[in-house]
Short mmCIF file of C-alpha atoms in Angstrom, two decimals:
data_model
loop_
_atom_site.label_atom_id
_atom_site.label_comp_id
_atom_site.label_asym_id
_atom_site.label_seq_id
_atom_site.Cartn_x
_atom_site.Cartn_y
_atom_site.Cartn_z
CA UNK A 30 0.00 0.00 0.00
CA UNK A 31 1.40 3.42 -0.95
CA UNK A 32 2.23 6.00 1.73
CA UNK A 33 -0.28 8.38 0.23
CA UNK A 34 -3.24 6.06 0.95
CA UNK A 35 -6.45 7.89 1.85
CA UNK A 36 -9.41 6.66 3.82
CA UNK A 37 -10.26 3.23 5.09
CA UNK A 38 -12.30 1.61 2.25
CA UNK A 39 -14.61 -0.04 4.80
CA UNK A 40 -15.83 3.31 6.16
CA UNK A 41 -18.73 3.42 3.72
CA UNK A 42 -20.04 0.19 5.29
CA UNK A 43 -20.65 1.77 8.69
CA UNK A 44 -23.96 0.50 10.04
CA UNK A 45 -26.01 2.71 12.36
CA UNK A 46 -27.70 0.74 15.13
CA UNK A 47 -30.68 1.42 17.34
CA UNK A 48 -29.35 2.63 20.72
CA UNK A 49 -31.71 0.37 22.70
CA UNK A 50 -32.04 -2.80 20.64
CA UNK A 51 -28.68 -2.77 18.90
CA UNK A 52 -30.37 -3.79 15.65
CA UNK A 53 -29.31 -2.10 12.38
CA UNK A 54 -31.49 0.85 11.44
CA UNK A 55 -33.25 0.68 8.12
CA UNK A 56 -32.41 3.44 5.72
CA UNK A 57 -33.52 4.51 2.27
CA UNK A 58 -30.34 6.20 1.14
CA UNK A 59 -26.74 5.27 1.74
CA UNK A 60 -24.64 7.76 3.66
CA UNK A 61 -22.39 9.65 1.29
CA UNK A 62 -19.18 8.84 3.15
CA UNK A 63 -16.83 9.96 0.40
CA UNK A 64 -17.98 13.57 0.60
CA UNK A 65 -18.69 13.83 4.32
CA UNK A 66 -15.35 12.25 5.27
CA UNK A 67 -13.03 14.10 2.92
CA UNK A 68 -9.98 15.39 4.85
CA UNK A 69 -9.35 19.16 5.10
CA UNK A 70 -7.26 20.80 2.41
CA UNK A 71 -3.50 20.73 2.89
CA UNK A 72 -0.83 23.21 1.83
CA UNK A 73 0.58 20.76 -0.72
CA UNK A 74 -2.73 20.09 -2.46
CA UNK A 75 -2.50 21.04 -6.11
CA UNK A 76 1.26 20.57 -6.36
CA UNK A 77 2.79 17.67 -8.26
CA UNK A 78 4.98 15.93 -5.70
CA UNK A 79 7.22 13.04 -6.60
CA UNK A 80 6.72 9.66 -4.96
CA UNK A 81 9.86 10.26 -2.93
CA UNK A 82 8.62 13.63 -1.69
CA UNK A 83 5.27 12.09 -0.75
CA UNK A 84 6.93 9.20 1.05
CA UNK A 85 9.08 11.51 3.15
CA UNK A 86 6.11 13.81 3.80
CA UNK A 87 3.83 11.03 5.05
CA UNK A 88 6.57 9.67 7.29
CA UNK A 89 6.68 13.05 9.04
CA UNK A 90 2.93 13.65 9.46
CA UNK A 91 2.62 11.76 12.76
CA UNK A 92 5.76 13.31 14.37
CA UNK A 93 4.46 16.70 13.27
CA UNK A 94 0.93 16.06 14.61
CA UNK A 95 2.11 15.04 18.11
CA UNK A 96 4.63 17.89 18.33
CA UNK A 97 7.70 15.69 18.13
CA UNK A 98 8.98 18.03 15.42
CA UNK A 99 7.96 21.70 15.29
CA UNK A 100 7.87 22.09 11.52
CA UNK A 101 8.61 20.26 8.34
CA UNK A 102 9.98 21.88 5.21
CA UNK A 103 8.74 20.35 2.00
CA UNK A 104 11.42 20.59 -0.65
CA UNK A 105 8.95 21.98 -3.13
CA UNK A 106 8.40 25.60 -4.13
CA UNK A 107 5.01 27.26 -3.72
CA UNK A 108 3.55 29.96 -5.98
CA UNK A 109 5.76 32.57 -4.33
CA UNK A 110 8.89 30.55 -5.03
CA UNK A 111 9.38 29.58 -1.38
CA UNK A 112 9.58 26.18 0.25
CA UNK A 113 6.31 24.88 1.73
CA UNK A 114 6.54 24.87 5.54
CA UNK A 115 4.21 22.64 7.53
CA UNK A 116 3.44 23.07 11.25
CA UNK A 117 1.62 20.97 13.83
CA UNK A 118 -1.82 22.15 12.68
CA UNK A 119 -0.99 20.93 9.16
CA UNK A 120 0.14 17.60 10.57
CA UNK A 121 -3.09 17.11 12.53
CA UNK A 122 -5.30 17.96 9.54
CA UNK A 123 -3.37 15.41 7.45
CA UNK A 124 -3.86 12.52 9.90
CA UNK A 125 -6.87 11.05 7.99
CA UNK A 126 -4.63 10.66 4.93
CA UNK A 127 -2.49 8.02 6.61
CA UNK A 128 -2.89 4.27 6.10
CA UNK A 129 -5.10 2.09 8.28
CA UNK A 130 -2.07 0.41 9.87
CA UNK A 131 -1.51 3.69 11.74
CA UNK A 132 -5.01 3.80 13.27
CA UNK A 133 -3.88 3.51 16.90
CA UNK A 134 -1.21 6.17 16.47
CA UNK A 135 -3.68 8.44 14.67
CA UNK A 136 -6.15 8.00 17.53
CA UNK A 137 -3.51 8.84 20.15
CA UNK A 138 -2.43 11.93 18.18
CA UNK A 139 -6.06 13.05 17.90
CA UNK A 140 -6.70 12.64 21.65
CA UNK A 141 -3.52 14.59 22.36
CA UNK A 142 -4.63 17.40 20.04
CA UNK A 143 -8.16 17.57 21.44
CA UNK A 144 -6.75 18.07 24.94
CA UNK A 145 -4.01 20.53 23.95
CA UNK A 146 -3.69 23.91 25.68
CA UNK A 147 -3.57 25.82 22.38
CA UNK A 148 -6.96 26.65 20.87
CA UNK A 149 -5.70 26.32 17.29
CA UNK A 150 -4.58 22.75 17.99
CA UNK A 151 -7.97 21.83 19.48
CA UNK A 152 -9.72 23.42 16.50
CA UNK A 153 -7.61 21.47 13.99
CA UNK A 154 -8.31 18.25 15.90
CA UNK A 155 -12.06 18.92 15.92
CA UNK A 156 -12.02 19.39 12.16
CA UNK A 157 -10.95 15.76 11.66
CA UNK A 158 -12.73 14.19 14.64
CA UNK A 159 -15.67 12.76 12.66
CA UNK A 160 -13.26 11.34 10.04
CA UNK A 161 -10.95 9.63 12.52
CA UNK A 162 -13.95 8.35 14.50
CA UNK A 163 -14.69 5.97 11.61
CA UNK A 164 -11.47 4.17 12.52
CA UNK A 165 -11.65 4.32 16.30
CA UNK A 166 -14.46 6.25 18.05
CA UNK A 167 -13.66 5.27 21.67
CA UNK A 168 -14.36 8.18 24.02
CA UNK A 169 -14.43 10.82 21.28
CA UNK A 170 -18.05 11.84 21.92
CA UNK A 171 -17.30 12.57 25.58
CA UNK A 172 -14.43 14.82 24.54
CA UNK A 173 -16.64 16.52 21.94
CA UNK A 174 -19.22 17.20 24.67
CA UNK A 175 -16.52 18.88 26.77
CA UNK A 176 -15.27 21.01 23.88
CA UNK A 177 -18.79 22.26 23.20
CA UNK A 178 -18.34 24.09 26.54
CA UNK A 179 -14.74 25.17 25.83
CA UNK A 180 -13.52 28.54 27.14
CA UNK A 181 -12.55 29.64 23.62
CA UNK A 182 -15.44 30.81 21.39
CA UNK A 183 -13.79 29.58 18.17
CA UNK A 184 -13.31 26.14 19.68
CA UNK A 185 -17.00 26.02 20.67
CA UNK A 186 -18.08 27.00 17.15
CA UNK A 187 -15.83 24.35 15.61
CA UNK A 188 -17.18 21.77 18.08
CA UNK A 189 -20.72 22.50 16.89
CA UNK A 190 -19.62 22.03 13.27
CA UNK A 191 -18.00 18.76 14.30
CA UNK A 192 -21.28 17.64 15.90
CA UNK A 193 -23.22 18.50 12.72
CA UNK A 194 -20.73 16.46 10.68
CA UNK A 195 -20.74 13.52 13.12
CA UNK A 196 -24.46 13.01 13.77
CA UNK A 197 -25.42 11.77 10.25
CA UNK A 198 -22.51 9.30 10.33
CA UNK A 199 -22.86 8.10 13.94
CA UNK A 200 -26.57 8.44 14.86
CA UNK A 201 -26.41 6.01 17.76
CA UNK A 202 -23.03 7.22 19.06
CA UNK A 203 -24.19 10.85 19.10
CA UNK A 204 -27.76 10.16 20.28
CA UNK A 205 -27.37 11.38 23.87
CA UNK A 206 -25.25 14.38 22.87
CA UNK A 207 -27.78 15.41 20.21
CA UNK A 208 -30.65 14.97 22.70
CA UNK A 209 -28.95 17.42 25.07
CA UNK A 210 -27.95 19.96 22.42
CA UNK A 211 -31.45 20.10 20.89
CA UNK A 212 -32.68 21.43 24.23
CA UNK A 213 -29.69 23.63 25.11
CA UNK A 214 -30.42 27.04 26.65
CA UNK A 215 -28.06 28.83 24.22
CA UNK A 216 -29.66 29.53 20.85
CA UNK A 217 -26.56 28.96 18.71
CA UNK A 218 -26.11 25.55 20.33
CA UNK A 219 -29.76 24.61 19.68
CA UNK A 220 -29.56 25.85 16.11
CA UNK A 221 -26.47 23.73 15.45
CA UNK A 222 -28.17 20.64 16.88
CA UNK A 223 -31.27 21.18 14.73
CA UNK A 224 -29.07 21.43 11.64
CA UNK A 225 -27.55 18.11 12.67
CA UNK A 226 -31.02 16.58 13.08
CA UNK A 227 -32.02 17.84 9.64
CA UNK A 228 -28.95 16.17 8.12
CA UNK A 229 -29.70 13.00 10.07
CA UNK A 230 -33.20 12.94 8.56
CA UNK A 231 -31.67 12.86 5.08
CA UNK A 232 -29.25 10.03 5.85
CA UNK A 233 -30.90 7.89 8.54
CA UNK A 234 -34.66 8.69 8.58
CA UNK A 235 -35.59 6.18 11.28
CA UNK A 236 -32.94 7.49 13.67
CA UNK A 237 -34.16 11.07 13.10
CA UNK A 238 -37.80 10.07 13.59
CA UNK A 239 -36.93 8.54 16.95
CA UNK A 240 -35.75 12.00 18.05
CA UNK A 241 -38.85 13.66 16.55
CA UNK A 242 -41.04 11.14 18.35
CA UNK A 243 -39.73 12.38 21.70
CA UNK A 244 -39.66 16.04 20.68
CA UNK A 245 -43.28 16.01 19.46
CA UNK A 246 -44.46 15.11 22.97
CA UNK A 247 -42.20 17.52 24.87
CA UNK A 248 -43.78 20.10 27.19
CA UNK A 249 -41.69 22.85 25.56
CA UNK A 250 -43.86 24.27 22.77
CA UNK A 251 -40.82 25.68 20.94
CA UNK A 252 -39.40 22.17 20.58
CA UNK A 253 -42.71 20.87 19.26
CA UNK A 254 -42.91 23.73 16.77
CA UNK A 255 -39.40 23.13 15.46
CA UNK A 256 -40.04 19.40 15.23
CA UNK A 257 -43.28 19.96 13.31
CA UNK A 258 -41.40 21.98 10.67
CA UNK A 259 -39.59 18.79 9.66
CA UNK A 260 -42.79 16.79 9.17
CA UNK A 261 -43.09 17.62 5.46
CA UNK A 262 -39.78 15.79 4.94
CA UNK A 263 -40.90 12.95 7.21
CA UNK A 264 -44.14 12.57 5.24
CA UNK A 265 -42.17 11.57 2.14
CA UNK A 266 -41.54 8.18 3.74
CA UNK A 267 -44.14 5.42 3.91
CA UNK A 268 -43.73 4.63 7.57
CA UNK A 269 -46.10 4.06 10.48
CA UNK A 270 -43.85 6.25 12.64
CA UNK A 271 -44.11 9.06 10.07
CA UNK A 272 -47.93 8.83 10.03
CA UNK A 273 -48.02 8.86 13.84
CA UNK A 274 -45.82 11.96 13.98
CA UNK A 275 -48.06 13.87 11.56
CA UNK A 276 -51.23 12.65 13.29
CA UNK A 277 -50.04 13.66 16.77
CA UNK A 278 -48.97 17.08 15.53
CA UNK A 279 -52.39 17.65 13.90
CA UNK A 280 -53.94 17.14 17.35
CA UNK A 281 -51.49 19.40 19.21
CA UNK A 282 -52.92 22.19 21.36
CA UNK A 283 -50.67 24.78 19.70
CA UNK A 284 -51.95 26.40 16.48
CA UNK A 285 -48.50 26.75 14.93
CA UNK A 286 -47.67 23.08 15.48
CA UNK A 287 -50.92 22.03 13.78
CA UNK A 288 -50.30 24.54 11.00
CA UNK A 289 -46.83 23.09 10.31
CA UNK A 290 -48.22 19.56 10.40
CA UNK A 291 -51.01 20.42 7.95
CA UNK A 292 -48.36 21.33 5.35
CA UNK A 293 -47.39 17.66 5.29
CA UNK A 294 -50.86 16.59 4.11
CA UNK A 295 -50.13 17.77 0.58
CA UNK A 296 -46.97 15.65 0.49
CA UNK A 297 -48.88 12.56 1.59
CA UNK A 298 -51.55 12.97 -1.13
CA UNK A 299 -48.94 12.17 -3.79
CA UNK A 300 -48.03 8.68 -2.58
CA UNK A 301 -50.56 7.61 0.09
CA UNK A 302 -54.03 9.06 -0.70
CA UNK A 303 -55.85 6.95 1.90
CA UNK A 304 -53.63 8.25 4.68
CA UNK A 305 -53.93 11.79 3.32
CA UNK A 306 -57.72 11.47 3.53
CA UNK A 307 -57.47 10.57 7.22
CA UNK A 308 -55.30 13.64 7.86
CA UNK A 309 -57.64 15.86 5.82
CA UNK A 310 -60.58 14.65 7.90
CA UNK A 311 -58.70 15.57 11.09
CA UNK A 312 -57.78 19.00 9.76
CA UNK A 313 -61.02 19.96 8.00
CA UNK A 314 -62.78 20.95 11.21
CA UNK A 315 -59.75 22.44 12.99
CA UNK A 316 -60.22 25.68 14.94
CA UNK A 317 -57.28 27.33 13.11
CA UNK A 318 -58.19 28.69 9.68
CA UNK A 319 -54.93 27.90 7.75
CA UNK A 320 -55.18 24.26 8.85
CA UNK A 321 -58.74 24.00 7.51
CA UNK A 322 -57.72 25.58 4.21
CA UNK A 323 -54.99 23.00 3.66
CA UNK A 324 -57.47 20.23 4.38
CA UNK A 325 -59.76 21.56 1.64
CA UNK A 326 -56.81 21.81 -0.78
CA UNK A 327 -55.94 18.20 -0.04
CA UNK A 328 -59.52 17.08 -0.72
CA UNK A 329 -59.42 18.86 -4.08
CA UNK A 330 -56.32 16.88 -5.05
CA UNK A 331 -57.66 13.55 -3.82
CA UNK A 332 -60.56 13.50 -6.30
CA UNK A 333 -63.92 11.80 -6.00
CA UNK A 334 -64.62 8.86 -3.71
CA UNK A 335 -67.46 8.05 -1.33
CA UNK A 336 -65.46 9.14 1.71
CA UNK A 337 -64.17 12.32 0.06
CA UNK A 338 -67.74 13.16 -1.00
CA UNK A 339 -68.96 12.64 2.55
CA UNK A 340 -66.27 14.94 3.94
CA UNK A 341 -67.01 17.67 1.41
CA UNK A 342 -70.74 17.51 2.15
CA UNK A 343 -69.93 17.88 5.85
CA UNK A 344 -67.74 20.83 4.90
CA UNK A 345 -70.71 22.46 3.15
CA UNK A 346 -72.34 22.74 6.58
CA UNK A 347 -69.22 24.05 8.36
CA UNK A 348 -69.48 27.17 10.51
CA UNK A 349 -66.55 28.80 8.65
CA UNK A 350 -67.76 30.64 5.53
CA UNK A 351 -64.62 30.02 3.50
CA UNK A 352 -64.74 26.28 4.17
CA UNK A 353 -68.41 26.19 3.14
CA UNK A 354 -67.66 28.22 0.03
CA UNK A 355 -64.79 25.98 -1.09
CA UNK A 356 -66.72 22.78 -0.43
CA UNK A 357 -69.85 24.02 -2.21
CA UNK A 358 -67.78 24.93 -5.27
CA UNK A 359 -66.46 21.35 -5.41
CA UNK A 360 -69.94 19.78 -5.44
CA UNK A 361 -70.55 19.83 -9.25
CA UNK A 362 -67.45 17.66 -9.76
CA UNK A 363 -68.70 15.04 -7.31
CA UNK A 364 -72.43 14.67 -8.01
CA UNK A 365 -74.93 14.13 -10.76
CA UNK A 366 -77.27 17.01 -11.59
CA UNK A 367 -80.19 15.47 -9.71
CA UNK A 368 -78.08 14.80 -6.59
CA UNK A 369 -76.64 18.31 -6.73
CA UNK A 370 -80.09 19.84 -7.07
CA UNK A 371 -81.47 17.91 -4.08
CA UNK A 372 -78.52 18.81 -1.83
CA UNK A 373 -78.66 22.46 -2.90
CA UNK A 374 -82.32 22.71 -1.87
CA UNK A 375 -81.40 21.21 1.49
CA UNK A 376 -78.46 23.59 2.05
CA UNK A 377 -80.46 26.64 0.97
CA UNK A 378 -82.82 26.17 3.91
CA UNK A 379 -80.04 26.92 6.42
CA UNK A 380 -77.60 29.11 4.44
CA UNK A 381 -77.51 32.81 5.40
CA UNK A 382 -74.68 34.13 3.23
CA UNK A 383 -76.03 35.86 0.11
CA UNK A 384 -73.14 34.86 -2.16
CA UNK A 385 -73.47 31.22 -1.23
CA UNK A 386 -77.23 31.44 -1.63
CA UNK A 387 -76.77 32.62 -5.22
CA UNK A 388 -74.46 29.69 -5.97
CA UNK A 389 -76.82 27.16 -4.39
CA UNK A 390 -79.81 28.68 -6.17
CA UNK A 391 -77.98 28.25 -9.48
CA UNK A 392 -77.23 24.63 -8.59
CA UNK A 393 -80.87 23.97 -7.68
CA UNK A 394 -82.26 25.18 -11.01
CA UNK A 395 -83.59 22.59 -13.44
CA UNK A 396 -82.33 23.81 -16.81
CA UNK A 397 -84.76 21.53 -18.60
CA UNK A 398 -87.67 23.53 -17.14
CA UNK A 399 -86.22 26.85 -16.01
CA UNK A 400 -83.24 27.40 -18.30
CA UNK A 401 -83.01 29.63 -21.37
CA UNK A 402 -83.71 28.38 -24.89
CA UNK A 403 -80.20 27.03 -25.44
CA UNK A 404 -80.19 25.21 -22.10
CA UNK A 405 -83.63 23.69 -22.75
CA UNK A 406 -82.59 22.52 -26.22
CA UNK A 407 -79.85 20.38 -24.67
CA UNK A 408 -82.54 18.13 -23.23
CA UNK A 409 -84.58 17.72 -26.46
CA UNK A 410 -84.56 14.29 -28.04
CA UNK A 411 -82.46 14.17 -31.22
CA UNK A 412 -84.37 14.08 -34.52
CA UNK A 413 -84.88 10.66 -36.06
CA UNK A 414 -82.55 9.93 -39.00
CA UNK A 415 -84.13 10.21 -42.51
CA UNK A 416 -84.34 7.04 -44.54
CA UNK A 417 -81.93 7.29 -47.54
CA UNK A 418 -84.59 6.01 -50.00
CA UNK A 419 -87.13 8.54 -48.80
CA UNK A 420 -84.52 11.24 -49.06
CA UNK A 421 -83.83 10.30 -52.71
CA UNK A 422 -87.56 10.25 -53.56
CA UNK A 423 -88.06 13.69 -52.03
CA UNK A 424 -85.13 14.97 -54.03
CA UNK A 425 -86.69 13.74 -57.31
CA UNK A 426 -90.07 15.23 -56.40
CA UNK A 427 -88.49 18.60 -55.69
CA UNK A 428 -86.68 18.56 -59.03
CA UNK A 429 -89.92 17.84 -60.94
CA UNK A 430 -91.79 20.58 -59.10
CA UNK A 431 -89.02 23.02 -59.90
CA UNK A 432 -89.05 22.06 -63.62
CA UNK A 433 -92.83 22.42 -63.75
CA UNK A 434 -92.71 25.87 -62.23
CA UNK A 435 -90.04 26.98 -64.67
CA UNK A 436 -92.07 25.65 -67.63
CA UNK A 437 -95.18 27.56 -66.64
#
């Protein structure tokens, strides 16, 4: 194996496991390890180094990373015509580039850097923490938790970035840390954790939904609101957990939570219409107007069925004028003319809004009896077809009559 070997080829086969059962989590999309685990840029990137220069360089990365040597001069000129000088920070950032046979030494160098007195060394170590954790994660999450509370602001910011990078790769390893950070009193810490949860939802949906399951029942309304904003993404997945999350949120006591959850109904209509109908039924008679409107929009997309028809008819009797108006306007697409006329008569008896009364009155009219001449003609029986022989005889008779008239 060459000294310039990159990452462990088995990293992409990392399997996230449920923290309680230990069973592998199902996932719909493989984690993109190659992009998320790419080492930081180095000063020699972009330069054509010989195999001998690379060999000597990689032999000095570990001594440089642990501080055994202060700097290393690469016998290669940069754009300014000077030799490239590498320091300890450069050595630490290059640790993931070393071969797998150095895993224990890489781990020791990383631990040393994470506990260093210099902030720049801790920052450099945090930048490669999630990469090196794929080789040996022992105790790294405890150190990351400590560095999230570091005295140096730049170290704390880098620690949050490290958490965001680590959570989608190690959902079970970071579960407790993410749980704490999602509820942290400092806003920038919470925001970082929610970004991590959003990334986790893309990579390991089931692991993310386990967090959302707990968050959706939390007493803190802000947590429930933020969790409900992710439900549109959750609704893309055909999962009983996903349906439960949307259903619970639609019954939440907070208007904003229900509003966010109602946005997921549209997503569900595309791939699970029966489930979307259940959600629409829950939302149609909600006390919050935007939620009701989205329920009506969902019913419009679902099309005609006995249950949809029943819901729309119930909506025609709703106390909210806009809901009644929207449902009444959908009636002609669902019913025959006779059914529409009968229902319109029934609704007219209780309707008080003048605009709706006009619409219902129009629906209740029998065009065959009360329509204009054009409308009445639509119901006339078509004329019987003329027999071809009779048509030919009439033609001959007409010709003879015409000739007789001309002769006289």
